[in-house]
JSON list of C-alpha atoms (C1' of nucleotides) in Angstrom, two decimals:
[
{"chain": "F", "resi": 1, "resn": "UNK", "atom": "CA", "xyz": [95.63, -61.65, 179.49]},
{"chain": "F", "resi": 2, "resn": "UNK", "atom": "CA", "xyz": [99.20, -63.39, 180.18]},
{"chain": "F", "resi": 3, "resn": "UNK", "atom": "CA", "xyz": [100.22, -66.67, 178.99]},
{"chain": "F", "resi": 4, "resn": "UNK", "atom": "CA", "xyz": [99.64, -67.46, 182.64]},
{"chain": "F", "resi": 5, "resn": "UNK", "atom": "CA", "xyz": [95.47, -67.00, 183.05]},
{"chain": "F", "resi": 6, "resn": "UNK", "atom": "CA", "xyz": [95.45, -68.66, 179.33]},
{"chain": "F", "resi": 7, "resn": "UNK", "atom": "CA", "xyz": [97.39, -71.73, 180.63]},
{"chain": "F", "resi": 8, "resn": "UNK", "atom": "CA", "xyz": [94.80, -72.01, 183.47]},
{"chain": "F", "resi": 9, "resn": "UNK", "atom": "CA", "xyz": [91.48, -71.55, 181.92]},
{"chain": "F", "resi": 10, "resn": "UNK", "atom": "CA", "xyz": [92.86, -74.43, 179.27]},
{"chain": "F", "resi": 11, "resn": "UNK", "atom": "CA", "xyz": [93.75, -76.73, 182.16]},
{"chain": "F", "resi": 12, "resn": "UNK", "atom": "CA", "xyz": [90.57, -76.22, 184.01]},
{"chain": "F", "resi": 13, "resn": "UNK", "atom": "CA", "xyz": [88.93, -77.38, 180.68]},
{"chain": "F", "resi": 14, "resn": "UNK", "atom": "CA", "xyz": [90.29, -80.18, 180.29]},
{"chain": "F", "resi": 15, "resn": "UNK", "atom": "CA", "xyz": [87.30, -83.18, 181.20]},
{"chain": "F", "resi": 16, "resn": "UNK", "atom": "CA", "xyz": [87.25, -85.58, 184.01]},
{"chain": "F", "resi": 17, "resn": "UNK", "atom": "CA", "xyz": [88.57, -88.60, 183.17]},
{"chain": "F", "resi": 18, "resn": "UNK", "atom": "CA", "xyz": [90.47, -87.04, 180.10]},
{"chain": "F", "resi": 19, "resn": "UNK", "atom": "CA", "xyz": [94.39, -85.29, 180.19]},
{"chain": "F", "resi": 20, "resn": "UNK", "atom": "CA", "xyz": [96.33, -83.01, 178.55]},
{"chain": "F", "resi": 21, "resn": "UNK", "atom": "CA", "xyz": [100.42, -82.68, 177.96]},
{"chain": "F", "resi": 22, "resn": "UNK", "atom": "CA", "xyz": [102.42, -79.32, 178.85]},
{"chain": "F", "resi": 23, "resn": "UNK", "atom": "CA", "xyz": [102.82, -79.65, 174.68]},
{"chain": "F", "resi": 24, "resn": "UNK", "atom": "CA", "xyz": [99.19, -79.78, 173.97]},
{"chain": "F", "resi": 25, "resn": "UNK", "atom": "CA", "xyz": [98.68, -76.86, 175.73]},
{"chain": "F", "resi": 26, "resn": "UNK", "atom": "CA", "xyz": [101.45, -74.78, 175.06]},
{"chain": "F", "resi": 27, "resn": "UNK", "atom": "CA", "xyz": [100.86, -75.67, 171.29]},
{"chain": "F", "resi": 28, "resn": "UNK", "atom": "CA", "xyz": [96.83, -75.27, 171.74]},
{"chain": "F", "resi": 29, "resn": "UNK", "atom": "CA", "xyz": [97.64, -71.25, 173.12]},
{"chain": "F", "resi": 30, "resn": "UNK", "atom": "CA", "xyz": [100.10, -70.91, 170.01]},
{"chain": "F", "resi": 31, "resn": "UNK", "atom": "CA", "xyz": [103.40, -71.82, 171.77]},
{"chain": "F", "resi": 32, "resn": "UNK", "atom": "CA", "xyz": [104.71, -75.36, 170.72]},
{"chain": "F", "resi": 33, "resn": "UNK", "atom": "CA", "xyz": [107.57, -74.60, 172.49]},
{"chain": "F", "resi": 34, "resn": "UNK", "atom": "CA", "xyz": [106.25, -72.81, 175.31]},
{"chain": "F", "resi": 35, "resn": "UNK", "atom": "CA", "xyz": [105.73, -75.84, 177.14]},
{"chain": "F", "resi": 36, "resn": "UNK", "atom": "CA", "xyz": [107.85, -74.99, 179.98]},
{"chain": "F", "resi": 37, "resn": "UNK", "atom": "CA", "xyz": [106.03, -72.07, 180.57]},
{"chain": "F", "resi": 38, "resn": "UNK", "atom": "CA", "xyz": [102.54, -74.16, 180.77]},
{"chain": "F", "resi": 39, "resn": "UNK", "atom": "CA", "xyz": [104.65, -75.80, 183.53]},
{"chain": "F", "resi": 40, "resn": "UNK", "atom": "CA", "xyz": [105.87, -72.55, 185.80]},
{"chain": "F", "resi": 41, "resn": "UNK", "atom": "CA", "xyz": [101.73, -71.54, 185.15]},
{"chain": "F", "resi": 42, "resn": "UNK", "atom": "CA", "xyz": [100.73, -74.40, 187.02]},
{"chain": "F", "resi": 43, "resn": "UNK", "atom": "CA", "xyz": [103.34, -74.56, 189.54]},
{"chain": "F", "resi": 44, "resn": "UNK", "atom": "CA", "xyz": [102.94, -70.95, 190.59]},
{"chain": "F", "resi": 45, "resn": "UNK", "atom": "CA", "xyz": [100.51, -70.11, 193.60]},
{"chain": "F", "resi": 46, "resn": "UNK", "atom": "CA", "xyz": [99.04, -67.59, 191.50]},
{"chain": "F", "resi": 47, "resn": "UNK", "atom": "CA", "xyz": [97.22, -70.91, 189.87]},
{"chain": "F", "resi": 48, "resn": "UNK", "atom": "CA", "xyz": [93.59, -71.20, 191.59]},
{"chain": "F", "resi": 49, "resn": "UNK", "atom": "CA", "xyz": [92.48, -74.08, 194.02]},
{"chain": "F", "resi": 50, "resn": "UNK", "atom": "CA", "xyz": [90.28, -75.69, 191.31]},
{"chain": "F", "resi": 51, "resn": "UNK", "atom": "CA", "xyz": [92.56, -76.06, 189.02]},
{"chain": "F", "resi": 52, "resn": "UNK", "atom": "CA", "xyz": [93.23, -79.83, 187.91]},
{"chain": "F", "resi": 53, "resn": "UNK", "atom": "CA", "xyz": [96.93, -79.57, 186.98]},
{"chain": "F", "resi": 54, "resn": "UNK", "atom": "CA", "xyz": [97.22, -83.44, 187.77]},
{"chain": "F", "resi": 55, "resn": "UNK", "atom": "CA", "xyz": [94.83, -83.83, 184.24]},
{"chain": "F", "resi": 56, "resn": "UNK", "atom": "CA", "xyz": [98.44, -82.31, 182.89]},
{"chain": "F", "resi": 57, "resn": "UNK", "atom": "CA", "xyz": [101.31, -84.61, 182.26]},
{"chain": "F", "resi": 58, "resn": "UNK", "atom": "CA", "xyz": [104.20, -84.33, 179.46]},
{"chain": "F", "resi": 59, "resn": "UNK", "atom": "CA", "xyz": [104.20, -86.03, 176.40]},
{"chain": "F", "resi": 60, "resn": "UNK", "atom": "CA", "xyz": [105.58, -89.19, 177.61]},
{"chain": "F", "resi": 61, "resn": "UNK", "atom": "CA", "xyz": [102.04, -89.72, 180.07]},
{"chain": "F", "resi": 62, "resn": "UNK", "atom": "CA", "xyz": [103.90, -89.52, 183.21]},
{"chain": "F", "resi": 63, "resn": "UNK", "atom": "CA", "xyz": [102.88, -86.82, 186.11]},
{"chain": "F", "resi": 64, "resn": "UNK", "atom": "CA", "xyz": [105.96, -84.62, 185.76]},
{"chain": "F", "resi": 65, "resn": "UNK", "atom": "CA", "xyz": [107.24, -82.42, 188.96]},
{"chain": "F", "resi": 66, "resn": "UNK", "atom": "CA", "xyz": [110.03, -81.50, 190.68]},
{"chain": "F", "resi": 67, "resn": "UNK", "atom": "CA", "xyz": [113.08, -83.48, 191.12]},
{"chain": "F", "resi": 68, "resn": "UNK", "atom": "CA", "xyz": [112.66, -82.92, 194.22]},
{"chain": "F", "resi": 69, "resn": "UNK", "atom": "CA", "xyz": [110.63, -82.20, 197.25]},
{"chain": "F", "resi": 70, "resn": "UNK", "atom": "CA", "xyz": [107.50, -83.75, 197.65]},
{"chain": "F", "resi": 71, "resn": "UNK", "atom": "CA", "xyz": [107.82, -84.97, 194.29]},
{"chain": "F", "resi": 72, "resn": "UNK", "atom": "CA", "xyz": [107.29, -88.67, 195.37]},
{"chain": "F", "resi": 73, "resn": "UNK", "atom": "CA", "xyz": [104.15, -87.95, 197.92]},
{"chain": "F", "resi": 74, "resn": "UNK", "atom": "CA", "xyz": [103.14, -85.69, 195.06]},
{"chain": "F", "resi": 75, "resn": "UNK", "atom": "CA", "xyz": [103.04, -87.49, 192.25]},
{"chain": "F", "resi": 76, "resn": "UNK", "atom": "CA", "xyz": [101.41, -90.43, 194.52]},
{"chain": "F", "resi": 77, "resn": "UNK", "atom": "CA", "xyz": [98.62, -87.87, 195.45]},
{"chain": "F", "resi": 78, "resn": "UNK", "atom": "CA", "xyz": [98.19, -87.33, 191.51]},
{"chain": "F", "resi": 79, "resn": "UNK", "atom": "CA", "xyz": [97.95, -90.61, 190.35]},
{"chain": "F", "resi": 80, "resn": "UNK", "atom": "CA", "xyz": [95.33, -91.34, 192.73]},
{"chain": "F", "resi": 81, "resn": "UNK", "atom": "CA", "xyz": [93.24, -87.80, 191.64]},
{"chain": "F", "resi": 82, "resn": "UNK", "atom": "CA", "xyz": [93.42, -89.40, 188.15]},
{"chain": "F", "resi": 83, "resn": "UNK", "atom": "CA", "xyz": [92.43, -93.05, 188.82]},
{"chain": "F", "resi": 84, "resn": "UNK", "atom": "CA", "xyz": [89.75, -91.71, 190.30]},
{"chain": "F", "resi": 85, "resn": "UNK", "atom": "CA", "xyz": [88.72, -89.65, 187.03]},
{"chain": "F", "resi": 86, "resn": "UNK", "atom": "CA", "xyz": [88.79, -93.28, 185.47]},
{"chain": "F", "resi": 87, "resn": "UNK", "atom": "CA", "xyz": [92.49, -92.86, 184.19]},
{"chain": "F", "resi": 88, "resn": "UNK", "atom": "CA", "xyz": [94.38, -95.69, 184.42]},
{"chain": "F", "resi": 89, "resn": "UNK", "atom": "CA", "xyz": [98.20, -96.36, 185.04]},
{"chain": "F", "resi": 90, "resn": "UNK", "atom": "CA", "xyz": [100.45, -98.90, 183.40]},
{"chain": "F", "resi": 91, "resn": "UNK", "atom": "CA", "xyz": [103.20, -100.85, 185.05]},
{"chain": "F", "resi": 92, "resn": "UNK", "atom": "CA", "xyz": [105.28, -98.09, 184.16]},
{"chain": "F", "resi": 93, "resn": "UNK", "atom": "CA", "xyz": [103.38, -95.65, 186.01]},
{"chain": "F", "resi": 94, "resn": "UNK", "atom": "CA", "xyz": [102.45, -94.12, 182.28]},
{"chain": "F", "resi": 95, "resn": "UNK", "atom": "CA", "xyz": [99.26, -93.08, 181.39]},
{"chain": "F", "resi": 96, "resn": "UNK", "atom": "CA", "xyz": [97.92, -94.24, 177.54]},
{"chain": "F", "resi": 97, "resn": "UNK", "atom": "CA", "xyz": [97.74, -90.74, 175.78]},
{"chain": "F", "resi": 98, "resn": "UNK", "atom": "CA", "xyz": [96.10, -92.40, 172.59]},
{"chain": "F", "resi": 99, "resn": "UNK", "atom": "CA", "xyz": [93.21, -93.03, 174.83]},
{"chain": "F", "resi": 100, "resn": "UNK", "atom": "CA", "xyz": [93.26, -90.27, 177.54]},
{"chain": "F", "resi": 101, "resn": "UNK", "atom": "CA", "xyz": [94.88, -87.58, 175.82]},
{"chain": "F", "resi": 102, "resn": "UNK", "atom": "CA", "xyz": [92.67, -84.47, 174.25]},
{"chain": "F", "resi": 103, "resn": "UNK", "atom": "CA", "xyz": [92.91, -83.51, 170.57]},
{"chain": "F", "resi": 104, "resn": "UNK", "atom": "CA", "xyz": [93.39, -79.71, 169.92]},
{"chain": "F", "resi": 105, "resn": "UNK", "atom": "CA", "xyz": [90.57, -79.67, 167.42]},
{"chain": "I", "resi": 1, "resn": "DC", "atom": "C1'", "xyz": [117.78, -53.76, 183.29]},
{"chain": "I", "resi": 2, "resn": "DA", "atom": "C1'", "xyz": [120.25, -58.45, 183.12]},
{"chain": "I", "resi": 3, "resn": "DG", "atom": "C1'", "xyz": [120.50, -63.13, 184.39]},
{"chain": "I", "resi": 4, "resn": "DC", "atom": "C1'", "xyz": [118.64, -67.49, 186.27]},
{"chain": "I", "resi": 5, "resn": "DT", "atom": "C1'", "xyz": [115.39, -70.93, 186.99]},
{"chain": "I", "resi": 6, "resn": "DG", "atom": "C1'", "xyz": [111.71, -74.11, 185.88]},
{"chain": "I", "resi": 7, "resn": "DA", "atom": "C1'", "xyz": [105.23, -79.57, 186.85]},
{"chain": "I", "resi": 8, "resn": "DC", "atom": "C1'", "xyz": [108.90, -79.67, 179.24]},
{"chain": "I", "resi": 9, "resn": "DG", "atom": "C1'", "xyz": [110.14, -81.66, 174.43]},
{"chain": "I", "resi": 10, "resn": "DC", "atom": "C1'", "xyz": [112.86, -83.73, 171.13]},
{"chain": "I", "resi": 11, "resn": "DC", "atom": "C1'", "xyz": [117.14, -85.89, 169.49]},
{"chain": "I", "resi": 12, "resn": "DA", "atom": "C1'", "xyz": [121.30, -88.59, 170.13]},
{"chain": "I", "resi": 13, "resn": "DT", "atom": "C1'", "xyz": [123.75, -92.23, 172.50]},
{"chain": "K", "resi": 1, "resn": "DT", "atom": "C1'", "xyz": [113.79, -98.44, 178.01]},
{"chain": "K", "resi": 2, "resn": "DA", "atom": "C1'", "xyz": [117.06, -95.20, 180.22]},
{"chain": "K", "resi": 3, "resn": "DT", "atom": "C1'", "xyz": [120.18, -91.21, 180.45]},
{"chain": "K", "resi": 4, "resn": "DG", "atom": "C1'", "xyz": [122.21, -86.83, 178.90]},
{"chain": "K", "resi": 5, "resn": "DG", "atom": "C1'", "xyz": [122.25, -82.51, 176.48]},
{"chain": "K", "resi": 6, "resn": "DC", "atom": "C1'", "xyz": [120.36, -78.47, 174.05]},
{"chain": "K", "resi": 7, "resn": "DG", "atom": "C1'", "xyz": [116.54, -75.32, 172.97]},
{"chain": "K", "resi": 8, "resn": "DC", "atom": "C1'", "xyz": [112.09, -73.14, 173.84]},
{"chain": "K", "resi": 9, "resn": "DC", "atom": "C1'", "xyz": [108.97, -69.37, 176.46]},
{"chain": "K", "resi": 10, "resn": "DA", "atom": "C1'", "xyz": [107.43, -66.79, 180.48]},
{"chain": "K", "resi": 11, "resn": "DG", "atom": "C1'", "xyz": [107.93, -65.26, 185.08]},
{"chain": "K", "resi": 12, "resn": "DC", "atom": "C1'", "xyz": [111.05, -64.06, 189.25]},
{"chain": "K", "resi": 13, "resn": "DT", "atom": "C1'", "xyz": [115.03, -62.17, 191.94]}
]
DNA sequence: CAGCTGACGCCAT
DNA sequence: TATGGCGCCAGCT
C-alpha cells in the first residue's frame, strides 16, 4: 500500500486521550524524515472521516496547519477535540509530549 | 516527464 | 522563547 493508507491506519491507532508527532509516525513507517509526507497524508481528502489527525501534532506539541486559511478556527476546533480526549494545553497552547506522546515500541 | 508544493524537523542566530 | 533557513519524502499539476 502507499505511504499514504500506512500514514492513516497509524493515525487512526493512535488512543484517545494519547498523540502522536508527524516524526513519530513518519519514523514508526521507516521514514524519519518523511515527516512532511505524514503531513500531505492527513491533509489530503483522500484521508477518511474517522480519522483523528488532531491526535497528530509536530514535535514541538503544538497542532500544526496551514499558515493560512482556517488555520486559527482550525486549530481552535482541534484543541477542543483533544481536551476532550483528556489532553491538556499549556499557556503556550503546547501539549506535554512526555506525558501524551506514544512510544514506537 | 519535470517541477512545485506542503498539517514537518532540526540547527543556527 | 522566537525567527529564519535548509533538507527530507510523497503526492499533484
Amino acid at each position: 500500500m502507499s505511504f499514504f493508507s500506512d500514514v492513516h491506519k497509524v493515525v487512526m491507532g493512535i488512543p484517545s486521550g494519547s498523540v502522536m508527532t508527524y516524526g513519530q509516525v513518519a519514523r514508526f513507517l521507516g521514514n524519519p524524515r518523511g515527516a512532511r509526507a505524514v503531513g500531505y497524508a492527513l491533509r489530503s481528502r483522500n484521508a477518511p472521516d474517522n480519522l483523528p489527525w488532531h491526535r497528530v501534532v509536530n514535535s514541538k506539541g503544538e497542532i500544526s496547519l496551514r499558515k493560512t486559511l482556517q488555520g486559527d478556527s482550525s486549530r481552535t476546533f482541534q484543541r477542543v477535540l483533544l481536551e476532550s480526549e483528556g489532553v491538556v494545553f499549556d499557556s503556550y497552547d503546547k501539549i506535554d509530549l512526555t506525558l501524551y506522546g506514544l512510544t514506537i515500541d
